[in-house]
Amino acid sequence: MGSGIGSKMAERQLFTIYDANGEVLWQAQVGPQQDLFDLTLNPNVQAQEILLGGARAGGKTEALIAWMTLNIDKPLYRGLILRNTAESLKEFCDRSWQLYEKMGAKREGRPTEFVFPSGARIYTNHFKDERSLEDVKGHEYHQIGLEEATQIEK
């Protein structure tokens, strides 16, 4: 059930990410955030896709940022986060960095790539145009997070 430097279900069964000293870096809120981790970590659930919805400022972005770290203890782990535009991706990466830096990650490249001490990587990109999507086609990812899917144009 590893994530980051250390993670486990806390006493109230809320998914929690800890630093090396046992300090809480992030903890899921009761509701959709915790539901995401319950579904993902339950060996009896074989979900291919999990969708989170809800009001603005409901914690969906923070849940995605934390969810992407579930397997960063595995050197070959590769995650991908996609946002609508390059500009919105910058803001998302800044928010991600607030947690990932505390987990020992390095921030590299453009678009941003987060490299964790184990060698695990979380890539980012946007899907505003066909060219940007070509950059991620043909690669294998263990987890893909699509932030703000409602902004996808038909």
Short mmCIF file of C-alpha atoms in Angstrom, two decimals:
data_model
loop_
_atom_site.label_atom_id
_atom_site.label_comp_id
_atom_site.label_asym_id
_atom_site.label_seq_id
_atom_site.Cartn_x
_atom_site.Cartn_y
_atom_site.Cartn_z
CA MET A 1 0.00 0.00 0.00
CA GLY A 2 3.07 2.17 -0.44
CA SER A 3 3.24 5.74 -1.58
CA GLY A 4 5.90 8.32 -1.23
CA ILE A 5 8.22 7.98 1.69
CA GLY A 6 5.55 6.22 3.70
CA SER A 7 1.83 5.79 3.56
CA LYS A 8 -0.83 3.75 5.24
CA MET A 9 -4.39 3.90 6.31
CA ALA A 10 -4.64 6.07 9.41
CA GLU A 11 -6.73 5.16 12.47
CA ARG A 12 -9.89 6.53 10.86
CA GLN A 13 -9.04 4.59 7.69
CA LEU A 14 -8.17 7.77 5.80
CA PHE A 15 -5.39 7.41 3.26
CA THR A 16 -2.38 9.33 4.53
CA ILE A 17 1.05 10.15 3.11
CA TYR A 18 3.86 10.55 5.64
CA ASP A 19 7.41 11.87 5.36
CA ALA A 20 10.46 9.93 6.57
CA ASN A 21 9.94 11.31 10.10
CA GLY A 22 6.34 10.17 10.31
CA GLU A 23 4.90 13.65 9.81
CA VAL A 24 1.68 13.82 7.82
CA LEU A 25 2.23 15.34 4.36
CA TRP A 26 -1.28 14.77 3.04
CA GLN A 27 -4.44 13.04 4.21
CA ALA A 28 -7.59 12.24 2.25
CA GLN A 29 -10.84 13.90 3.23
CA VAL A 30 -13.88 11.76 3.95
CA GLY A 31 -15.94 11.46 0.79
CA PRO A 32 -14.76 11.39 -2.83
CA GLN A 33 -11.07 11.75 -1.93
CA GLN A 34 -11.11 8.71 0.33
CA ASP A 35 -13.38 6.85 -2.09
CA LEU A 36 -10.66 7.18 -4.75
CA PHE A 37 -8.13 5.42 -2.53
CA ASP A 38 -10.63 2.83 -1.28
CA LEU A 39 -11.38 1.83 -4.88
CA THR A 40 -7.76 1.86 -5.96
CA LEU A 41 -6.36 -0.08 -3.02
CA ASN A 42 -9.13 -2.68 -2.74
CA PRO A 43 -7.87 -5.92 -4.33
CA ASN A 44 -11.47 -6.98 -4.99
CA VAL A 45 -12.14 -3.98 -7.25
CA GLN A 46 -10.91 -4.17 -10.84
CA ALA A 47 -11.64 -0.59 -11.91
CA GLN A 48 -10.21 0.50 -15.26
CA GLU A 49 -11.40 4.08 -14.83
CA ILE A 50 -12.34 6.12 -11.79
CA LEU A 51 -14.06 9.47 -12.21
CA LEU A 52 -14.26 12.16 -9.53
CA GLY A 53 -16.73 14.99 -9.81
CA GLY A 54 -18.08 17.66 -7.58
CA ALA A 55 -18.09 21.31 -6.73
CA ARG A 56 -15.22 23.67 -7.38
CA ALA A 57 -12.58 23.57 -4.61
CA GLY A 58 -13.80 20.17 -3.44
CA GLY A 59 -10.33 18.60 -3.32
CA LYS A 60 -10.34 16.69 -6.62
CA THR A 61 -6.99 18.13 -7.75
CA GLU A 62 -5.28 17.36 -4.44
CA ALA A 63 -6.67 13.82 -4.55
CA LEU A 64 -5.26 13.34 -8.06
CA ILE A 65 -1.86 14.71 -7.02
CA ALA A 66 -1.71 12.26 -4.08
CA TRP A 67 -3.20 9.35 -6.08
CA MET A 68 -0.40 9.61 -8.63
CA THR A 69 2.11 8.76 -5.87
CA LEU A 70 0.68 5.34 -4.99
CA ASN A 71 3.53 3.47 -6.71
CA ILE A 72 6.47 5.86 -6.60
CA ASP A 73 8.44 3.37 -4.52
CA LYS A 74 8.77 1.25 -7.69
CA PRO A 75 11.71 2.37 -9.86
CA LEU A 76 9.98 1.58 -13.16
CA TYR A 77 6.69 3.31 -12.29
CA ARG A 78 5.54 5.84 -14.89
CA GLY A 79 2.56 8.12 -14.39
CA LEU A 80 1.08 10.75 -16.68
CA ILE A 81 -1.03 13.77 -15.80
CA LEU A 82 -2.81 15.64 -18.58
CA ARG A 83 -4.42 19.09 -18.45
CA ASN A 84 -6.27 21.09 -21.07
CA THR A 85 -3.69 23.82 -21.74
CA ALA A 86 -0.01 24.45 -21.12
CA GLU A 87 -0.93 27.43 -18.93
CA SER A 88 -3.26 25.41 -16.66
CA LEU A 89 -0.63 22.67 -16.54
CA LYS A 90 1.90 25.11 -15.04
CA GLU A 91 -0.45 25.88 -12.15
CA PHE A 92 -1.16 22.18 -11.62
CA CYS A 93 2.57 21.39 -11.56
CA ASP A 94 3.16 24.12 -8.98
CA ARG A 95 0.47 22.59 -6.78
CA SER A 96 1.92 19.09 -7.28
CA TRP A 97 5.38 20.35 -6.41
CA GLN A 98 4.17 21.41 -2.95
CA LEU A 99 3.74 17.70 -2.10
CA TYR A 100 6.24 15.99 -4.40
CA GLU A 101 9.20 18.08 -3.24
CA LYS A 102 8.54 16.95 0.34
CA MET A 103 8.61 13.37 -0.95
CA GLY A 104 12.11 13.85 -2.34
CA ALA A 105 11.20 14.42 -5.99
CA LYS A 106 13.15 16.54 -8.42
CA ARG A 107 11.36 18.73 -10.94
CA GLU A 108 12.77 18.60 -14.46
CA GLY A 109 12.06 19.42 -18.07
CA ARG A 110 9.37 21.09 -20.04
CA PRO A 111 6.67 19.97 -19.79
CA THR A 112 7.38 19.18 -16.16
CA GLU A 113 8.53 15.73 -15.14
CA PHE A 114 8.76 14.71 -11.48
CA VAL A 115 11.52 12.20 -10.69
CA PHE A 116 11.37 10.47 -7.33
CA PRO A 117 14.31 8.98 -5.37
CA SER A 118 13.36 5.44 -6.45
CA GLY A 119 13.59 6.42 -10.12
CA ALA A 120 9.80 6.53 -10.53
CA ARG A 121 8.56 9.30 -12.80
CA ILE A 122 5.39 11.31 -13.20
CA TYR A 123 5.17 13.06 -16.55
CA THR A 124 2.88 15.96 -17.37
CA ASN A 125 1.52 17.33 -20.62
CA HIS A 126 -1.48 19.15 -22.05
CA PHE A 127 -3.96 18.04 -24.69
CA LYS A 128 -4.79 21.40 -26.30
CA ASP A 129 -3.58 20.36 -29.72
CA GLU A 130 -2.83 17.19 -31.66
CA ARG A 131 0.94 17.81 -31.52
CA SER A 132 1.02 17.75 -27.72
CA LEU A 133 -0.84 14.45 -27.67
CA GLU A 134 1.69 12.93 -30.07
CA ASP A 135 4.31 13.38 -27.33
CA VAL A 136 2.57 10.84 -25.09
CA LYS A 137 1.32 8.32 -27.64
CA GLY A 138 3.04 4.96 -27.73
CA HIS A 139 4.40 5.14 -24.19
CA GLU A 140 3.39 2.83 -21.37
CA TYR A 141 2.00 4.41 -18.22
CA HIS A 142 0.89 2.67 -15.04
CA GLN A 143 -1.50 5.46 -14.07
CA ILE A 144 -2.95 8.33 -16.10
CA GLY A 145 -4.69 11.27 -14.50
CA LEU A 146 -6.85 13.53 -16.63
CA GLU A 147 -7.39 16.79 -14.78
CA GLU A 148 -10.48 18.85 -15.65
CA ALA A 149 -11.92 16.40 -18.19
CA THR A 150 -14.93 18.69 -18.58
CA GLN A 151 -12.70 21.06 -20.55
CA ILE A 152 -12.16 18.59 -23.38
CA GLU A 153 -13.58 20.04 -26.57
CA LYS A 154 -15.66 17.72 -28.71
#
